Coordinates of C-alpha atoms in Angstrom, one line a residue:
M802 CA 8.4 -48.2 -23.1
I803 CA 9.0 -45.8 -20.2
D804 CA 12.1 -43.8 -20.5
L805 CA 14.6 -44.5 -17.7
D806 CA 15.3 -40.8 -17.1
D807 CA 11.6 -40.0 -16.8
L808 CA 11.3 -42.9 -14.3
V809 CA 14.2 -41.5 -12.2
I810 CA 12.6 -38.0 -12.2
C811 CA 9.2 -39.4 -11.1
L812 CA 10.8 -41.5 -8.3
T813 CA 12.7 -38.4 -7.1
L814 CA 9.6 -36.3 -7.0
F815 CA 7.7 -39.0 -5.0
S816 CA 10.6 -39.5 -2.6
E817 CA 11.3 -35.9 -2.0
E818 CA 10.2 -34.7 1.5
K819 CA 8.0 -31.7 2.0
T820 CA 10.4 -29.3 3.8
E821 CA 9.4 -25.9 2.4
K822 CA 6.8 -23.5 3.7
A823 CA 3.7 -23.1 1.6
T824 CA 3.6 -20.3 -0.9
P825 CA 0.9 -17.6 -0.8
K826 CA -0.6 -19.3 -3.9
R827 CA -0.8 -22.7 -2.1
R828 CA -2.4 -21.0 0.9
K829 CA -4.9 -19.2 -1.2
E830 CA -5.9 -22.4 -3.0
A831 CA -6.2 -24.3 0.3
R832 CA -8.4 -21.5 1.7
E833 CA -10.7 -21.6 -1.3
K834 CA -11.2 -25.3 -0.6
G835 CA -12.1 -24.5 3.0
Q836 CA -8.8 -25.9 4.3
V837 CA -7.8 -23.6 7.2
A838 CA -6.2 -23.9 10.6
K839 CA -9.2 -24.2 12.9
S840 CA -10.0 -25.9 16.2
R841 CA -13.6 -27.1 16.9
E842 CA -12.6 -27.2 20.6
V843 CA -12.3 -23.4 20.6
V844 CA -15.8 -23.0 19.2
S845 CA -17.3 -25.5 21.6
A846 CA -15.5 -24.0 24.6
V847 CA -16.4 -20.3 23.8
L848 CA -20.0 -21.4 23.1
L849 CA -20.4 -23.3 26.3
L850 CA -18.7 -20.7 28.5
L851 CA -20.8 -17.8 27.2
M852 CA -24.0 -20.0 27.4
F853 CA -23.4 -20.8 31.1
W854 CA -22.3 -17.2 31.8
C855 CA -25.6 -16.1 30.2
I856 CA -27.6 -18.6 32.3
K857 CA -25.8 -17.2 35.4
I858 CA -26.6 -13.6 34.5
L859 CA -30.2 -14.5 33.7
S860 CA -30.7 -16.9 36.6
G861 CA -33.3 -14.7 38.3
Y862 CA -35.2 -14.2 35.1
I863 CA -35.1 -18.0 34.3
Y864 CA -36.1 -18.8 37.9
D865 CA -39.2 -16.6 37.6
R866 CA -40.2 -18.1 34.3
L867 CA -39.8 -21.7 35.5
T868 CA -41.8 -21.1 38.7
N869 CA -44.5 -19.5 36.5
I870 CA -44.6 -22.6 34.3
I871 CA -44.7 -24.9 37.3
S872 CA -47.4 -22.9 39.1
R873 CA -49.6 -23.0 35.9
F874 CA -49.3 -26.7 35.7
L875 CA -50.1 -27.1 39.4
T876 CA -53.1 -24.7 39.1
V877 CA -54.6 -26.5 36.2
F878 CA -54.0 -30.1 37.4
T879 CA -55.3 -29.5 40.9
D880 CA -58.5 -28.0 39.6
V881 CA -60.7 -30.9 38.6
D882 CA -63.1 -28.8 36.6
S883 CA -60.3 -27.3 34.5
L884 CA -59.1 -30.7 33.4
Y885 CA -62.4 -31.3 31.5
Q886 CA -62.1 -28.0 29.6
S887 CA -59.8 -28.4 26.6
S888 CA -59.5 -24.6 26.1
N889 CA -57.9 -24.3 29.6
L890 CA -55.5 -27.0 28.9
R891 CA -54.6 -25.6 25.4
N892 CA -54.1 -22.1 26.9
M893 CA -51.9 -23.5 29.6
F894 CA -49.7 -25.4 27.2
M895 CA -49.4 -22.4 24.8
Q896 CA -48.4 -20.2 27.7
C897 CA -45.9 -22.7 29.0
I898 CA -44.4 -23.1 25.5
W899 CA -44.1 -19.3 25.2
S900 CA -42.5 -19.0 28.6
F901 CA -40.0 -21.8 27.7
F902 CA -39.3 -20.0 24.4
L903 CA -38.5 -16.8 26.3
I904 CA -36.1 -18.7 28.5
V905 CA -34.3 -20.4 25.6
L906 CA -34.2 -17.4 23.2
P907 CA -31.5 -15.3 24.9
I908 CA -29.3 -18.3 25.5
M909 CA -29.6 -19.5 21.9
A910 CA -28.8 -15.9 20.7
V911 CA -25.7 -15.8 22.8
A912 CA -24.7 -19.3 21.6
L913 CA -25.1 -18.3 17.9
L914 CA -23.1 -15.1 18.5
A915 CA -20.3 -17.0 20.3
S916 CA -20.1 -19.6 17.5
V917 CA -19.8 -16.9 14.8
V918 CA -17.2 -14.9 16.8
A919 CA -15.1 -18.0 17.6
N920 CA -15.0 -19.0 14.0
Y921 CA -14.3 -15.5 12.7
L922 CA -11.4 -15.0 15.2
Q923 CA -9.8 -18.2 13.9
V924 CA -10.3 -18.0 10.1
G925 CA -11.8 -14.6 9.4
F926 CA -14.6 -14.4 6.8
L927 CA -14.6 -17.6 4.8
F928 CA -17.3 -19.0 2.5
S929 CA -16.5 -22.1 0.5
T930 CA -18.9 -24.7 -1.0
K931 CA -16.2 -27.3 -1.7
P932 CA -16.4 -28.9 1.7
L933 CA -20.2 -29.4 1.1
M934 CA -19.5 -31.3 -2.1
P935 CA -20.1 -35.1 -1.8
N936 CA -16.9 -37.1 -1.2
F937 CA -17.5 -40.7 -2.2
N938 CA -14.1 -41.8 -0.8
K939 CA -15.7 -41.5 2.6
L940 CA -18.0 -44.4 1.7
N941 CA -15.0 -46.6 1.0
P942 CA -14.9 -49.1 4.0
I943 CA -11.1 -49.5 3.7
Q944 CA -10.6 -45.8 3.9
G945 CA -13.0 -45.7 6.8
L946 CA -10.9 -48.2 8.7
K947 CA -7.8 -46.2 8.0
R948 CA -9.4 -43.1 9.4
L949 CA -10.7 -45.0 12.4
F950 CA -7.2 -46.1 13.4
S951 CA -5.4 -43.0 12.2
K952 CA -3.3 -40.6 14.3
N953 CA -6.1 -38.0 14.2
S954 CA -8.7 -40.5 15.5
L955 CA -6.3 -41.4 18.4
I956 CA -5.8 -37.8 19.3
E957 CA -9.6 -37.2 19.2
L958 CA -10.1 -40.2 21.5
L959 CA -7.4 -38.8 23.9
K960 CA -9.0 -35.4 24.0
A961 CA -12.5 -36.9 24.6
S962 CA -11.0 -39.0 27.4
I963 CA -9.3 -36.0 29.1
K964 CA -12.5 -34.0 28.9
M965 CA -14.7 -36.8 30.3
L966 CA -12.2 -37.3 33.2
L967 CA -12.1 -33.6 34.1
I968 CA -15.8 -33.1 33.8
G969 CA -16.3 -36.2 35.9
Y970 CA -13.9 -34.7 38.5
F971 CA -15.9 -31.4 38.6
I972 CA -19.1 -33.3 39.1
Y973 CA -17.5 -35.4 41.9
D974 CA -16.1 -32.3 43.5
F975 CA -19.5 -30.6 43.6
L976 CA -21.2 -33.6 45.0
R977 CA -18.6 -34.0 47.7
D978 CA -18.9 -30.4 48.8
N979 CA -22.7 -30.5 48.8
Y980 CA -23.5 -34.1 49.9
M981 CA -25.5 -32.9 52.9
M982 CA -27.9 -30.9 50.7
I983 CA -28.2 -33.8 48.3
A984 CA -29.1 -36.2 51.1
N985 CA -31.8 -33.8 52.2
F986 CA -32.9 -33.0 48.7
M987 CA -36.3 -34.8 48.9
N988 CA -37.2 -32.7 52.0
M989 CA -36.5 -29.4 50.4
E990 CA -39.1 -26.9 49.3
L991 CA -39.7 -26.5 45.6
N992 CA -38.0 -23.0 45.5
T993 CA -34.9 -24.3 47.4
S994 CA -34.6 -27.5 45.3
M995 CA -34.8 -25.5 42.0
A996 CA -32.2 -23.0 43.2
F997 CA -29.9 -25.9 44.2
I998 CA -30.3 -27.6 40.8
G999 CA -29.6 -24.3 39.0
N1000 CA -26.5 -23.6 41.1
A1001 CA -25.3 -27.2 40.4
I1002 CA -25.7 -26.7 36.6
I1003 CA -24.1 -23.3 36.5
T1004 CA -21.1 -24.2 38.8
I1005 CA -20.3 -27.5 37.0
G1006 CA -20.9 -25.9 33.6
L1007 CA -18.7 -22.8 34.2
R1008 CA -15.8 -25.0 35.6
S1009 CA -16.1 -27.4 32.7
S1010 CA -16.2 -24.5 30.1
I1011 CA -13.1 -22.8 31.5
M1012 CA -11.3 -26.2 31.5
L1013 CA -12.4 -26.7 27.8
L1014 CA -11.2 -23.2 26.9
V1015 CA -7.7 -23.9 28.3
L1016 CA -7.6 -27.3 26.5
S1017 CA -8.8 -25.6 23.3
V1018 CA -5.8 -23.2 23.3
F1019 CA -3.5 -26.3 23.1
D1020 CA -5.7 -27.9 20.5
Y1021 CA -5.6 -24.8 18.3
G1022 CA -1.8 -24.8 18.5
Y1023 CA -1.8 -28.4 17.5
Q1024 CA -4.3 -27.8 14.6
L1025 CA -2.1 -24.9 13.4
W1026 CA 1.0 -27.0 13.5
E1027 CA -0.7 -29.9 11.7
F1028 CA -2.2 -27.5 9.1
E1029 CA 1.3 -26.0 8.4
K1030 CA 2.8 -29.4 8.2
N1031 CA 0.2 -30.7 5.7
L1032 CA 0.6 -27.5 3.6
K1033 CA 4.3 -27.8 3.2
M1034 CA 5.7 -28.3 -0.3
T1035 CA 8.7 -30.0 -1.9
K1036 CA 11.4 -27.9 -3.6
Q1037 CA 10.2 -29.3 -6.9
E1038 CA 6.6 -28.2 -6.3
I1039 CA 7.8 -24.7 -5.6
K1040 CA 9.8 -24.7 -8.8
E1041 CA 6.9 -25.9 -10.8
E1042 CA 4.6 -23.3 -9.2
Y1043 CA 7.1 -20.6 -10.0
K1044 CA 7.3 -21.7 -13.6
Q1045 CA 3.5 -21.8 -13.9
T1046 CA 3.1 -18.3 -12.4
E1047 CA 6.0 -16.6 -14.1
G1048 CA 5.3 -18.3 -17.4
N1049 CA 1.8 -17.0 -17.5
P1050 CA 1.7 -14.2 -20.2
Q1051 CA -1.0 -12.3 -18.4
V1052 CA 1.0 -12.3 -15.2
K1053 CA 4.1 -11.2 -17.0
S1054 CA 2.2 -8.5 -18.8
K1055 CA 0.7 -7.2 -15.5
I1056 CA 4.2 -7.2 -13.9
K1057 CA 5.7 -5.2 -16.8
E1058 CA 2.8 -2.8 -16.7
K1059 CA 3.3 -2.1 -13.0
Q1060 CA 7.0 -1.7 -13.6
R1061 CA 6.4 0.8 -16.3
Q1062 CA 4.0 2.8 -14.1
L1063 CA 6.5 2.9 -11.3
S1064 CA 9.3 3.9 -13.6
L1065 CA 7.1 6.7 -15.1
R1066 CA 6.1 8.0 -11.7
R1067 CA 9.8 8.1 -10.5
M1068 CA 10.8 9.9 -13.7
M1069 CA 8.0 12.5 -13.5
A1070 CA 9.1 13.2 -9.9
E1071 CA 12.5 14.3 -11.3
V1072 CA 11.0 16.9 -13.7
P1073 CA 10.5 19.6 -11.1
K1074 CA 14.2 19.2 -10.1
A1075 CA 15.5 19.7 -13.6
D1076 CA 17.3 22.9 -14.8
V1077 CA 15.7 22.9 -18.2
I1078 CA 13.4 20.9 -20.5
I1079 CA 14.7 20.7 -24.2
T1080 CA 11.8 20.0 -26.6
N1081 CA 11.2 19.1 -30.3
P1082 CA 8.7 20.9 -29.5
T1083 CA 5.8 18.4 -29.9
H1084 CA 7.3 14.9 -30.2
Y1085 CA 10.3 14.9 -27.8
A1086 CA 11.0 16.3 -24.4
V1087 CA 14.3 15.8 -22.4
A1088 CA 14.9 17.0 -18.9
I1089 CA 18.5 18.2 -18.1
K1090 CA 20.0 18.6 -14.6
Y1091 CA 23.5 19.8 -13.9
D1092 CA 25.1 19.7 -10.4
S1093 CA 28.9 20.1 -10.4
N1094 CA 29.1 18.5 -6.9
I1095 CA 27.5 15.3 -8.2
S1096 CA 28.7 14.9 -11.8
D1097 CA 31.2 16.3 -14.3
A1098 CA 28.5 16.8 -17.0
P1099 CA 24.8 17.5 -17.3
V1100 CA 22.6 14.4 -16.7
V1101 CA 19.3 13.4 -18.4
T1102 CA 16.8 13.0 -15.6
A1103 CA 13.7 12.4 -17.7
K1104 CA 12.7 12.0 -21.3
G1105 CA 9.6 11.1 -23.3
K1106 CA 7.9 10.9 -26.6
D1107 CA 4.5 12.2 -27.8
L1108 CA 2.1 11.8 -24.8
I1109 CA 4.8 11.4 -22.2
A1110 CA 6.6 14.4 -23.7
Y1111 CA 3.5 16.4 -23.3
R1112 CA 3.1 15.4 -19.7
I1113 CA 6.8 16.3 -19.0
K1114 CA 6.2 19.8 -20.5
E1115 CA 3.0 20.3 -18.5
K1116 CA 4.8 19.2 -15.3
A1117 CA 7.6 21.6 -16.1
K1118 CA 5.2 24.5 -16.5
E1119 CA 3.5 23.7 -13.2
S1120 CA 7.0 23.6 -11.5
N1121 CA 8.3 26.8 -13.3
V1122 CA 11.1 24.8 -15.0
P1123 CA 12.2 26.6 -18.3
V1124 CA 11.2 24.8 -21.5
I1125 CA 13.5 25.5 -24.5
E1126 CA 12.8 24.4 -28.0
N1127 CA 15.7 22.9 -29.9
K1128 CA 14.6 20.2 -32.4
P1129 CA 17.9 18.6 -33.4
L1130 CA 19.3 18.6 -29.9
A1131 CA 16.1 17.2 -28.3
Q1132 CA 16.0 14.4 -30.9
A1133 CA 19.7 13.6 -30.5
L1134 CA 19.5 13.5 -26.7
F1135 CA 16.4 11.3 -26.7
K1136 CA 17.9 8.8 -29.1
T1137 CA 21.5 8.6 -27.6
T1138 CA 21.1 9.1 -23.9
D1139 CA 19.3 7.1 -21.3
I1140 CA 17.7 8.4 -18.1
G1141 CA 20.4 8.9 -15.4
Q1142 CA 23.3 9.1 -18.0
Q1143 CA 25.5 12.1 -18.7
I1144 CA 25.1 13.7 -22.1
P1145 CA 27.6 12.8 -24.8
V1146 CA 30.7 14.9 -25.2
E1147 CA 29.7 16.1 -28.7
M1148 CA 26.6 17.8 -27.2
Y1149 CA 28.5 19.7 -24.4
Q1150 CA 28.6 22.9 -26.3
A1151 CA 24.9 23.0 -27.3
V1152 CA 23.7 22.0 -23.8
A1153 CA 26.1 24.5 -22.1
E1154 CA 24.7 27.3 -24.2
I1155 CA 21.2 26.5 -23.2
L1156 CA 22.1 26.1 -19.5
A1157 CA 24.0 29.5 -19.6
F1158 CA 20.9 31.1 -21.1
V1159 CA 18.6 29.5 -18.4
Y1160 CA 21.0 30.6 -15.6
S1161 CA 21.1 34.2 -16.9
L1162 CA 17.3 34.2 -16.9
K1163 CA 17.2 33.0 -13.3
N1164 CA 19.8 35.7 -12.3
K1165 CA 17.7 38.4 -13.9

């Protein structure tokens, strides 16, 4: 039988809304799974923009290479004797392939660099194998239909429609402005027609890329909002995470160790400010500071046993703070007085005598 109280708790957990921002632990786990705020539109836009910009910069170089390829074709195919020599054809094809490779190489290099930079600017350095793991849920036809008619699918369809409309407009605008040259295209010389085609590709490509870059800014904002929304947690999830984290003995041990180290550093920083160090002399060391403007009685500013006592004495020697041996007083102060507290009344006389001796040494 299911306990009624447990059932109520379960229903409460399922019905609770995710209203709280994700914790650093939740964000770290999501990043390890490859779940980050990222827009593919940004990568595509930057890649296309830099590719077309590269084509524009290298247009003269590309033009020379293309004319070289075409001239080689025309030279071989207009020479009847060359057509019957396989070596000539083979050499021509190899040279054409090499020329084409030299055209494509710088453009592909820029595209690769643009892709890496665009991804890095969005998510930084990220390597995760979890997205590469097979997900058999994607083979489920019911889940596939749900994804097909989901909100994300509709948004992707809307983005694709907007992009197609705008690119179509840029093509129409270019054709409208250059309809006279298009009508006379068949009568153009080869060089002129190639220049016209190159200009058309670069103009339409750059306009479309800039448009995609503007749209990608909005898409990145949406992806960031969607990511933060999906990453949100319920109050109960935060409580459970806190229990798991704080309840971990290793985490608690590390926290306590850091606290001890910070406390020790703060205490050691007070040693040079002390008036005197009272020692056992080997097992205990207690730093005393008296300022009549701050307190009515001397205050213990640092104390330690064994190794810490040794460090206090060494620090005192480095800072020229007097070290006085008084076994019973050092033990009594160490056991009865905490750091930052005034010494007990019954020890006033003994401490006063030591301070008077120290002050007399300083006056001399």
